[in-house]
Amino acid sequence: MKDVVPHYIAKIEGHGSLRIDFTSDIAELGIHEGERLFEPMMLGRDYLDATFITQRICGVCPTAHCMASIKALEYAMDVEVSETTRNLRKLMLCGQMIQSHALHLFFLVLPDYINADSALDLVDAAPDKFQMALNLKKIGDKIVEVVGGRPVHPITPTVGGFSQVPSEEELERLGRELELTLKDGVEAVQLFASLEYPEMERASEYLSIMADNKYGFYGGLINSTSGDVFEIDEYKTNIEETVKPYSTAKRGERDGHGIMVGALARMNLHSSYLMPMAAKELKKSRIRFPSYNSFHNNFAQAVETLHFIEEAIERIEDTLSDGLNDYTPDYDVASGVGHGAVEAPRGTLYYTYGLDSKGKLRECNIITPTVQNLTNIESDAEEVLHMTDGKSRKHREHLLEMLIRAYDPCITCSVH
């Protein structure tokens, strides 16, 4: 194997590199972070510890880990939650999507398209765009902080509901701030619609959570562009974890081939359920879904940013209409096995817990979005190599780095 990207790939979360065999155009995405062993670490712990520990898997998407973890525990103990709890959890996930997408799009992706080394170059070159990025990141952080107690690693969500909920005044104020941020969301979609994405087409199998006539992200069934639909508790039989000798991260595959999860997968499957303003901006753009260009994952993230601002406003309105009550129901600790899944920014996140009668964890399994995307990244890299045959090494290297960044991989999550 000969290195084509010999150094760690810049502007991604974690440490990874790409190796290419030019004789056969085979790509290997190496993950160079040590296994963190969160799953065995959880065994024997009290179930109440689980949510706080596993969200430390990631500092970028801890809210998604928190929610998937709680849902698995509630499934195991047959705990029903109130509509207030569901709305507030969805609101937190909206914040998670906005804060993560804004960080990735403006600070890690955009420099590739404006011939800049860093997003900090925007400060002088395009201060309005830099301010847009800050506004979006700020409102995403604010959502999670208002409901979860702090913007990173939330502390109020718990099995059955919340230990504390925001006041009506706090939610009303947050709603007003979200209304003001809609303009930034619209301009973000327009900005990323205007970029010249590399031309590429390679159909993959795309999977995401589906909900009844909605843009699913909190719960429901898993559906695929292959036509398959399965329950969340069937994910282990539908997604096989494999190991490669050159990587410390597992791979999630279906029937021996790669899959793609994340914003592009969600848009390919469910773009018809976007909120009104997001749907309007998508229609005005020249990009159509389904798209089989993985670089369009970034445009999909921009559309989702606007969508989740709108979704957050709706969740606040519904919460205020229903009233802030029944958020800490009583339940009995019981033995059982439970499964939970939510859409994290990078794709579907799965959790399984097994509990004994005292609430001690005896089983833990987690499949993160990046684990599911790794094989597909390699297949896309091989397609880019075919497309760029005869081009300079510098051109090919840059395009391959852009491709990997387009997926928004979280290496730290992949080696959980």
Tab-separated table of C-alpha atoms in Angstrom:
chain	number	residue	atom	x	y	z
A	1	MET	CA	0.000	0.000	0.000
A	2	LYS	CA	1.209	3.487	-0.846
A	3	ASP	CA	0.108	6.540	1.098
A	4	VAL	CA	-1.850	9.122	-0.845
A	5	VAL	CA	-2.799	11.048	2.290
A	6	PRO	CA	0.263	10.213	4.399
A	7	HIS	CA	-0.555	12.476	7.323
A	8	TYR	CA	-3.540	12.644	9.617
A	9	ILE	CA	-6.491	14.081	7.738
A	10	ALA	CA	-7.075	17.668	8.835
A	11	LYS	CA	-10.362	19.213	9.930
A	12	ILE	CA	-12.095	16.052	11.127
A	13	GLU	CA	-12.859	14.959	14.690
A	14	GLY	CA	-10.027	12.606	15.674
A	15	HIS	CA	-7.093	10.955	13.935
A	16	GLY	CA	-7.459	9.055	10.673
A	17	SER	CA	-5.462	8.602	7.482
A	18	LEU	CA	-6.093	7.158	4.031
A	19	ARG	CA	-3.884	4.610	2.288
A	20	ILE	CA	-4.204	3.781	-1.405
A	21	ASP	CA	-2.980	0.864	-3.511
A	22	PHE	CA	-2.523	2.463	-6.935
A	23	THR	CA	-2.260	-0.873	-8.729
A	24	SER	CA	-5.815	-1.798	-7.796
A	25	ASP	CA	-7.284	1.520	-6.570
A	26	ILE	CA	-8.078	0.025	-3.168
A	27	ALA	CA	-8.577	2.495	-0.312
A	28	GLU	CA	-8.091	1.832	3.392
A	29	LEU	CA	-9.234	4.384	5.951
A	30	GLY	CA	-7.048	3.860	8.988
A	31	ILE	CA	-8.309	4.864	12.428
A	32	HIS	CA	-5.408	5.589	14.763
A	33	GLU	CA	-7.030	6.193	18.136
A	34	GLY	CA	-6.956	3.528	20.824
A	35	GLU	CA	-10.043	1.549	21.770
A	36	ARG	CA	-11.769	3.296	24.664
A	37	LEU	CA	-13.803	0.270	25.836
A	38	PHE	CA	-16.912	2.072	27.034
A	39	GLU	CA	-19.058	-1.036	26.539
A	40	PRO	CA	-17.188	-3.315	28.987
A	41	MET	CA	-16.673	-0.321	31.279
A	42	MET	CA	-20.437	-0.162	31.789
A	43	LEU	CA	-20.846	-3.741	33.013
A	44	GLY	CA	-21.748	-3.921	36.701
A	45	ARG	CA	-22.545	-0.204	36.898
A	46	ASP	CA	-25.853	1.119	38.185
A	47	TYR	CA	-28.274	1.996	35.392
A	48	LEU	CA	-28.448	5.623	36.540
A	49	ASP	CA	-24.725	5.987	35.822
A	50	ALA	CA	-25.120	4.840	32.223
A	51	THR	CA	-26.433	8.029	30.677
A	52	PHE	CA	-23.790	10.233	32.278
A	53	ILE	CA	-20.883	7.944	31.411
A	54	THR	CA	-21.689	7.019	27.820
A	55	GLN	CA	-22.319	10.587	26.708
A	56	ARG	CA	-18.610	11.133	27.459
A	57	ILE	CA	-17.945	9.066	24.340
A	58	CYS	CA	-18.227	12.351	22.455
A	59	GLY	CA	-17.950	16.048	23.176
A	60	VAL	CA	-19.573	16.996	19.856
A	61	CYS	CA	-22.723	14.839	20.009
A	62	PRO	CA	-23.217	13.989	23.719
A	63	THR	CA	-26.925	14.829	23.641
A	64	ALA	CA	-27.565	12.119	21.053
A	65	HIS	CA	-25.696	9.586	23.212
A	66	CYS	CA	-27.684	10.751	26.236
A	67	MET	CA	-31.025	10.255	24.463
A	68	ALA	CA	-30.235	6.881	22.878
A	69	SER	CA	-28.924	5.642	26.226
A	70	ILE	CA	-32.040	6.739	28.119
A	71	LYS	CA	-34.374	5.256	25.508
A	72	ALA	CA	-32.628	1.867	25.796
A	73	LEU	CA	-32.992	1.914	29.588
A	74	GLU	CA	-36.668	2.861	29.373
A	75	TYR	CA	-37.281	0.080	26.869
A	76	ALA	CA	-35.599	-2.426	29.217
A	77	MET	CA	-37.761	-1.420	32.198
A	78	ASP	CA	-40.954	-0.688	30.233
A	79	VAL	CA	-41.038	2.970	31.297
A	80	GLU	CA	-43.586	5.213	29.571
A	81	VAL	CA	-42.822	8.922	29.259
A	82	SER	CA	-45.107	11.928	28.911
A	83	GLU	CA	-45.664	14.067	25.844
A	84	THR	CA	-43.880	16.893	27.672
A	85	THR	CA	-40.801	14.698	28.034
A	86	ARG	CA	-40.887	13.681	24.373
A	87	ASN	CA	-41.170	17.282	23.217
A	88	LEU	CA	-38.319	18.481	25.422
A	89	ARG	CA	-36.086	15.605	24.325
A	90	LYS	CA	-36.819	16.362	20.688
A	91	LEU	CA	-36.037	20.009	21.380
A	92	MET	CA	-32.656	19.004	22.803
A	93	LEU	CA	-31.917	16.872	19.744
A	94	CYS	CA	-32.780	19.852	17.530
A	95	GLY	CA	-30.152	21.828	19.407
A	96	GLN	CA	-27.687	18.963	19.010
A	97	MET	CA	-28.205	18.927	15.235
A	98	ILE	CA	-27.838	22.693	14.888
A	99	GLN	CA	-24.709	23.047	17.025
A	100	SER	CA	-22.944	20.089	15.379
A	101	HIS	CA	-23.892	20.973	11.797
A	102	ALA	CA	-22.879	24.621	12.265
A	103	LEU	CA	-19.499	23.627	13.676
A	104	HIS	CA	-18.804	21.154	10.891
A	105	LEU	CA	-20.105	23.192	7.958
A	106	PHE	CA	-18.452	26.510	8.708
A	107	PHE	CA	-15.272	25.518	10.510
A	108	LEU	CA	-14.335	22.218	8.833
A	109	VAL	CA	-15.998	22.155	5.386
A	110	LEU	CA	-16.332	25.722	4.120
A	111	PRO	CA	-12.559	26.431	4.018
A	112	ASP	CA	-12.251	23.779	1.263
A	113	TYR	CA	-14.627	25.742	-0.956
A	114	ILE	CA	-13.282	29.255	-0.398
A	115	ASN	CA	-9.610	28.348	-0.825
A	116	ALA	CA	-8.837	28.999	2.821
A	117	ASP	CA	-6.746	27.155	5.373
A	118	SER	CA	-9.058	27.886	8.270
A	119	ALA	CA	-12.521	29.188	9.038
A	120	LEU	CA	-10.771	32.002	10.893
A	121	ASP	CA	-9.969	33.412	7.451
A	122	LEU	CA	-13.691	34.231	7.252
A	123	VAL	CA	-13.258	36.870	9.946
A	124	ASP	CA	-11.642	39.248	7.456
A	125	ALA	CA	-12.756	37.791	4.114
A	126	ALA	CA	-16.456	37.372	4.914
A	127	PRO	CA	-17.327	38.651	8.393
A	128	ASP	CA	-21.068	38.267	7.734
A	129	LYS	CA	-20.635	34.525	7.122
A	130	PHE	CA	-18.460	34.173	10.202
A	131	GLN	CA	-21.141	35.887	12.284
A	132	MET	CA	-23.738	33.565	10.750
A	133	ALA	CA	-21.705	30.574	11.915
A	134	LEU	CA	-21.441	31.973	15.435
A	135	ASN	CA	-25.164	32.741	15.583
A	136	LEU	CA	-26.111	29.206	14.557
A	137	LYS	CA	-23.649	27.554	16.913
A	138	LYS	CA	-24.808	29.822	19.733
A	139	ILE	CA	-28.511	29.025	19.323
A	140	GLY	CA	-27.779	25.292	19.145
A	141	ASP	CA	-25.789	25.526	22.366
A	142	LYS	CA	-28.521	27.634	23.966
A	143	ILE	CA	-31.242	25.055	23.235
A	144	VAL	CA	-29.292	22.251	24.884
A	145	GLU	CA	-28.337	24.463	27.834
A	146	VAL	CA	-31.874	25.695	28.525
A	147	VAL	CA	-33.332	22.181	28.570
A	148	GLY	CA	-30.317	20.076	29.537
A	149	GLY	CA	-28.646	22.320	32.101
A	150	ARG	CA	-25.498	23.002	30.091
A	151	PRO	CA	-24.562	23.055	26.380
A	152	VAL	CA	-22.274	20.005	26.498
A	153	HIS	CA	-22.888	16.776	28.455
A	154	PRO	CA	-26.414	17.633	29.675
A	155	ILE	CA	-27.353	16.807	33.264
A	156	THR	CA	-31.153	17.122	33.562
A	157	PRO	CA	-32.374	14.244	31.307
A	158	THR	CA	-33.005	11.023	33.215
A	159	VAL	CA	-34.898	7.760	32.907
A	160	GLY	CA	-38.593	8.615	32.725
A	161	GLY	CA	-38.146	12.320	32.066
A	162	PHE	CA	-36.116	15.168	33.549
A	163	SER	CA	-34.792	16.055	36.974
A	164	GLN	CA	-35.659	19.666	36.182
A	165	VAL	CA	-37.348	21.443	33.284
A	166	PRO	CA	-37.050	25.042	32.070
A	167	SER	CA	-39.659	27.605	33.021
A	168	GLU	CA	-42.261	28.870	30.580
A	169	GLU	CA	-40.432	32.203	30.498
A	170	GLU	CA	-37.159	30.515	29.522
A	171	LEU	CA	-38.851	28.591	26.721
A	172	GLU	CA	-40.655	31.681	25.452
A	173	ARG	CA	-37.381	33.624	25.397
A	174	LEU	CA	-35.653	30.744	23.605
A	175	GLY	CA	-38.468	30.654	21.048
A	176	ARG	CA	-37.991	34.353	20.302
A	177	GLU	CA	-34.243	33.848	19.833
A	178	LEU	CA	-34.917	30.953	17.454
A	179	GLU	CA	-37.252	33.136	15.399
A	180	LEU	CA	-34.424	35.646	14.993
A	181	THR	CA	-32.044	32.871	13.909
A	182	LEU	CA	-34.299	31.696	11.058
A	183	LYS	CA	-32.651	34.319	8.837
A	184	ASP	CA	-29.233	32.776	9.499
A	185	GLY	CA	-30.629	29.332	8.737
A	186	VAL	CA	-32.004	30.490	5.391
A	187	GLU	CA	-28.740	32.202	4.461
A	188	ALA	CA	-26.767	29.088	5.429
A	189	VAL	CA	-28.835	26.968	3.030
A	190	GLN	CA	-28.359	29.539	0.275
A	191	LEU	CA	-24.614	29.680	0.912
A	192	PHE	CA	-24.109	25.922	0.745
A	193	ALA	CA	-26.437	25.654	-2.248
A	194	SER	CA	-24.141	28.066	-4.112
A	195	LEU	CA	-20.954	26.016	-3.638
A	196	GLU	CA	-19.444	24.072	-6.525
A	197	TYR	CA	-19.391	20.514	-5.219
A	198	PRO	CA	-17.148	17.954	-6.925
A	199	GLU	CA	-19.077	15.867	-9.421
A	200	MET	CA	-19.531	12.298	-8.275
A	201	GLU	CA	-22.209	9.634	-8.418
A	202	ARG	CA	-22.136	6.314	-6.589
A	203	ALA	CA	-25.366	4.934	-5.214
A	204	SER	CA	-25.163	3.458	-1.725
A	205	GLU	CA	-27.677	1.947	0.638
A	206	TYR	CA	-28.984	4.730	2.880
A	207	LEU	CA	-30.632	4.126	6.269
A	208	SER	CA	-32.349	6.358	8.816
A	209	ILE	CA	-35.155	6.489	11.350
A	210	MET	CA	-38.614	6.958	9.880
A	211	ALA	CA	-41.648	8.428	11.648
A	212	ASP	CA	-45.283	8.704	10.582
A	213	ASN	CA	-45.426	11.542	8.038
A	214	LYS	CA	-42.567	13.359	9.765
A	215	TYR	CA	-38.836	13.892	9.404
A	216	GLY	CA	-37.896	11.160	11.872
A	217	PHE	CA	-35.089	11.616	14.372
A	218	TYR	CA	-36.323	10.573	17.839
A	219	GLY	CA	-37.879	7.143	17.382
A	220	GLY	CA	-39.752	4.865	15.025
A	221	LEU	CA	-38.688	2.240	12.520
A	222	ILE	CA	-35.457	2.025	10.532
A	223	ASN	CA	-35.942	2.210	6.787
A	224	SER	CA	-33.563	1.785	3.897
A	225	THR	CA	-33.426	2.843	0.272
A	226	SER	CA	-33.294	-0.897	-0.464
A	227	GLY	CA	-36.935	-1.053	0.610
A	228	ASP	CA	-36.205	-2.857	3.875
A	229	VAL	CA	-37.873	-1.681	7.073
A	230	PHE	CA	-36.995	-3.068	10.494
A	231	GLU	CA	-37.610	-2.417	14.176
A	232	ILE	CA	-34.914	-0.726	16.247
A	233	ASP	CA	-34.548	-3.879	18.358
A	234	GLU	CA	-33.632	-5.766	15.161
A	235	TYR	CA	-30.589	-3.627	14.362
A	236	LYS	CA	-28.067	-6.297	15.376
A	237	THR	CA	-29.428	-8.725	12.780
A	238	ASN	CA	-29.483	-6.031	10.095
A	239	ILE	CA	-26.134	-4.331	10.736
A	240	GLU	CA	-23.104	-6.566	11.173
A	241	GLU	CA	-20.050	-5.263	13.009
A	242	THR	CA	-16.758	-6.312	11.409
A	243	VAL	CA	-13.096	-5.649	12.204
A	244	LYS	CA	-10.273	-4.606	9.858
A	245	PRO	CA	-6.599	-5.189	10.756
A	246	TYR	CA	-5.598	-1.617	9.869
A	247	SER	CA	-8.231	0.107	12.013
A	248	THR	CA	-9.059	0.293	15.714
A	249	ALA	CA	-12.713	1.029	14.882
A	250	LYS	CA	-15.311	-1.581	13.996
A	251	ARG	CA	-17.299	-1.375	10.754
A	252	GLY	CA	-21.073	-1.595	10.423
A	253	GLU	CA	-22.100	-3.340	7.193
A	254	ARG	CA	-25.170	-4.940	5.627
A	255	ASP	CA	-24.866	-8.128	3.596
A	256	GLY	CA	-21.136	-7.533	3.245
A	257	HIS	CA	-21.355	-4.029	1.795
A	258	GLY	CA	-21.103	-0.525	3.167
A	259	ILE	CA	-24.017	1.706	4.083
A	260	MET	CA	-24.412	5.431	4.612
A	261	VAL	CA	-26.191	7.189	7.460
A	262	GLY	CA	-26.427	10.871	8.296
A	263	ALA	CA	-27.886	13.995	6.715
A	264	LEU	CA	-27.656	12.736	3.114
A	265	ALA	CA	-29.349	9.461	4.053
A	266	ARG	CA	-32.112	11.299	5.910
A	267	MET	CA	-32.675	13.669	3.001
A	268	ASN	CA	-32.630	10.863	0.442
A	269	LEU	CA	-35.316	9.038	2.397
A	270	HIS	CA	-37.412	11.779	3.982
A	271	SER	CA	-36.857	15.177	2.326
A	272	SER	CA	-40.588	15.313	1.522
A	273	TYR	CA	-41.215	15.809	5.265
A	274	LEU	CA	-39.067	18.909	5.724
A	275	MET	CA	-40.449	21.908	7.593
A	276	PRO	CA	-41.888	24.647	5.302
A	277	MET	CA	-38.964	27.088	5.123
A	278	ALA	CA	-36.401	24.315	4.673
A	279	ALA	CA	-38.546	22.735	1.948
A	280	LYS	CA	-38.861	26.106	0.203
A	281	GLU	CA	-35.101	26.741	0.204
A	282	LEU	CA	-34.414	23.206	-1.019
A	283	LYS	CA	-36.824	23.700	-3.919
A	284	LYS	CA	-35.034	26.941	-4.873
A	285	SER	CA	-31.666	25.155	-5.047
A	286	ARG	CA	-30.238	23.227	-8.003
A	287	ILE	CA	-29.568	20.116	-5.890
A	288	ARG	CA	-32.211	17.411	-5.786
A	289	PHE	CA	-32.702	14.442	-3.494
A	290	PRO	CA	-32.227	11.563	-3.645
A	291	SER	CA	-28.633	12.418	-4.485
A	292	TYR	CA	-25.865	9.864	-4.886
A	293	ASN	CA	-23.090	12.422	-4.541
A	294	SER	CA	-21.635	12.071	-1.042
A	295	PHE	CA	-20.281	15.632	-1.202
A	296	HIS	CA	-23.930	16.728	-1.064
A	297	ASN	CA	-24.015	15.505	2.538
A	298	ASN	CA	-22.864	19.003	3.434
A	299	PHE	CA	-25.715	20.697	1.593
A	300	ALA	CA	-28.068	18.239	3.306
A	301	GLN	CA	-26.628	19.328	6.665
A	302	ALA	CA	-27.291	22.969	5.801
A	303	VAL	CA	-30.915	22.219	4.894
A	304	GLU	CA	-31.278	20.263	8.129
A	305	THR	CA	-29.931	23.188	10.124
A	306	LEU	CA	-32.833	25.339	8.953
A	307	HIS	CA	-35.276	22.449	9.348
A	308	PHE	CA	-34.277	21.867	12.973
A	309	ILE	CA	-34.561	25.566	13.821
A	310	GLU	CA	-38.157	25.357	12.596
A	311	GLU	CA	-38.672	22.044	14.395
A	312	ALA	CA	-37.341	23.542	17.639
A	313	ILE	CA	-39.802	26.431	17.432
A	314	GLU	CA	-42.650	23.942	16.950
A	315	ARG	CA	-41.488	21.786	19.851
A	316	ILE	CA	-41.467	24.838	22.134
A	317	GLU	CA	-44.958	25.827	21.021
A	318	ASP	CA	-46.268	22.309	21.662
A	319	THR	CA	-44.591	22.140	25.073
A	320	LEU	CA	-46.044	25.463	26.173
A	321	SER	CA	-49.460	24.434	24.875
A	322	ASP	CA	-49.423	21.112	26.756
A	323	GLY	CA	-47.917	22.541	29.937
A	324	LEU	CA	-44.724	21.640	31.773
A	325	ASN	CA	-46.033	18.712	33.799
A	326	ASP	CA	-45.634	14.957	34.256
A	327	TYR	CA	-41.924	15.070	33.532
A	328	THR	CA	-40.774	12.774	36.373
A	329	PRO	CA	-43.038	9.696	36.452
A	330	ASP	CA	-42.605	6.877	38.961
A	331	TYR	CA	-41.323	3.535	37.702
A	332	ASP	CA	-40.023	0.263	39.087
A	333	VAL	CA	-36.486	-0.952	38.469
A	334	ALA	CA	-36.729	-4.293	36.678
A	335	SER	CA	-34.568	-6.749	34.792
A	336	GLY	CA	-34.726	-6.741	31.018
A	337	VAL	CA	-33.002	-5.948	27.750
A	338	GLY	CA	-33.690	-2.667	25.998
A	339	HIS	CA	-32.780	-1.020	22.711
A	340	GLY	CA	-32.782	2.661	21.820
A	341	ALA	CA	-31.936	4.712	18.757
A	342	VAL	CA	-31.970	8.351	17.712
A	343	GLU	CA	-30.666	10.261	14.738
A	344	ALA	CA	-27.390	11.873	15.768
A	345	PRO	CA	-25.953	14.574	13.476
A	346	ARG	CA	-23.804	11.959	11.712
A	347	GLY	CA	-26.529	9.306	11.480
A	348	THR	CA	-28.429	6.655	13.399
A	349	LEU	CA	-27.027	5.858	16.847
A	350	TYR	CA	-27.968	2.502	18.434
A	351	TYR	CA	-27.807	1.438	22.094
A	352	THR	CA	-28.579	-1.852	23.855
A	353	TYR	CA	-28.550	-2.418	27.621
A	354	GLY	CA	-29.259	-5.538	29.645
A	355	LEU	CA	-30.239	-5.034	33.303
A	356	ASP	CA	-30.561	-7.365	36.275
A	357	SER	CA	-33.332	-7.032	38.876
A	358	LYS	CA	-31.259	-4.544	40.894
A	359	GLY	CA	-30.663	-2.252	37.940
A	360	LYS	CA	-27.051	-3.293	37.365
A	361	LEU	CA	-25.878	-3.384	33.756
A	362	ARG	CA	-24.995	-6.861	32.483
A	363	GLU	CA	-24.935	-6.044	28.762
A	364	CYS	CA	-23.986	-3.001	26.697
A	365	ASN	CA	-23.717	-2.603	22.939
A	366	ILE	CA	-23.324	0.635	21.005
A	367	ILE	CA	-23.100	1.205	17.246
A	368	THR	CA	-22.236	4.772	16.303
A	369	PRO	CA	-22.907	6.490	12.959
A	370	THR	CA	-19.253	6.723	11.933
A	371	VAL	CA	-18.846	2.965	12.480
A	372	GLN	CA	-21.606	2.510	9.909
A	373	ASN	CA	-20.064	4.975	7.450
A	374	LEU	CA	-16.424	3.812	7.398
A	375	THR	CA	-16.771	1.101	4.737
A	376	ASN	CA	-18.780	3.433	2.520
A	377	ILE	CA	-16.131	6.140	2.829
A	378	GLU	CA	-13.578	3.677	1.466
A	379	SER	CA	-15.856	2.731	-1.435
A	380	ASP	CA	-16.420	6.400	-2.246
A	381	ALA	CA	-12.673	7.037	-2.067
A	382	GLU	CA	-12.125	4.282	-4.629
A	383	GLU	CA	-14.746	5.915	-6.865
A	384	VAL	CA	-12.909	9.246	-6.567
A	385	LEU	CA	-9.694	7.493	-7.588
A	386	HIS	CA	-11.370	6.121	-10.720
A	387	MET	CA	-12.774	9.576	-11.506
A	388	THR	CA	-9.418	11.310	-11.130
A	389	ASP	CA	-7.224	8.798	-12.941
A	390	GLY	CA	-4.460	10.774	-14.644
A	391	LYS	CA	-4.846	13.837	-12.431
A	392	SER	CA	-2.033	15.171	-10.266
A	393	ARG	CA	-1.343	13.630	-6.873
A	394	LYS	CA	-2.020	16.988	-5.214
A	395	HIS	CA	-5.452	17.245	-6.831
A	396	ARG	CA	-6.369	13.682	-5.883
A	397	GLU	CA	-5.167	14.113	-2.317
A	398	HIS	CA	-7.191	17.283	-1.821
A	399	LEU	CA	-10.339	15.720	-3.277
A	400	LEU	CA	-10.000	12.647	-1.073
A	401	GLU	CA	-9.591	14.807	2.020
A	402	MET	CA	-12.684	16.796	1.030
A	403	LEU	CA	-14.632	13.563	0.604
A	404	ILE	CA	-13.727	12.308	4.062
A	405	ARG	CA	-14.580	15.680	5.595
A	406	ALA	CA	-17.930	15.635	3.757
A	407	TYR	CA	-18.954	12.628	5.847
A	408	ASP	CA	-18.249	14.540	9.078
A	409	PRO	CA	-16.651	11.469	10.694
A	410	CYS	CA	-16.331	11.335	14.472
A	411	ILE	CA	-13.288	9.147	15.076
A	412	THR	CA	-13.661	9.357	18.850
A	413	CYS	CA	-17.165	7.884	18.615
A	414	SER	CA	-15.980	5.140	16.272
A	415	VAL	CA	-13.471	3.770	18.809
A	416	HIS	CA	-15.878	3.919	21.756
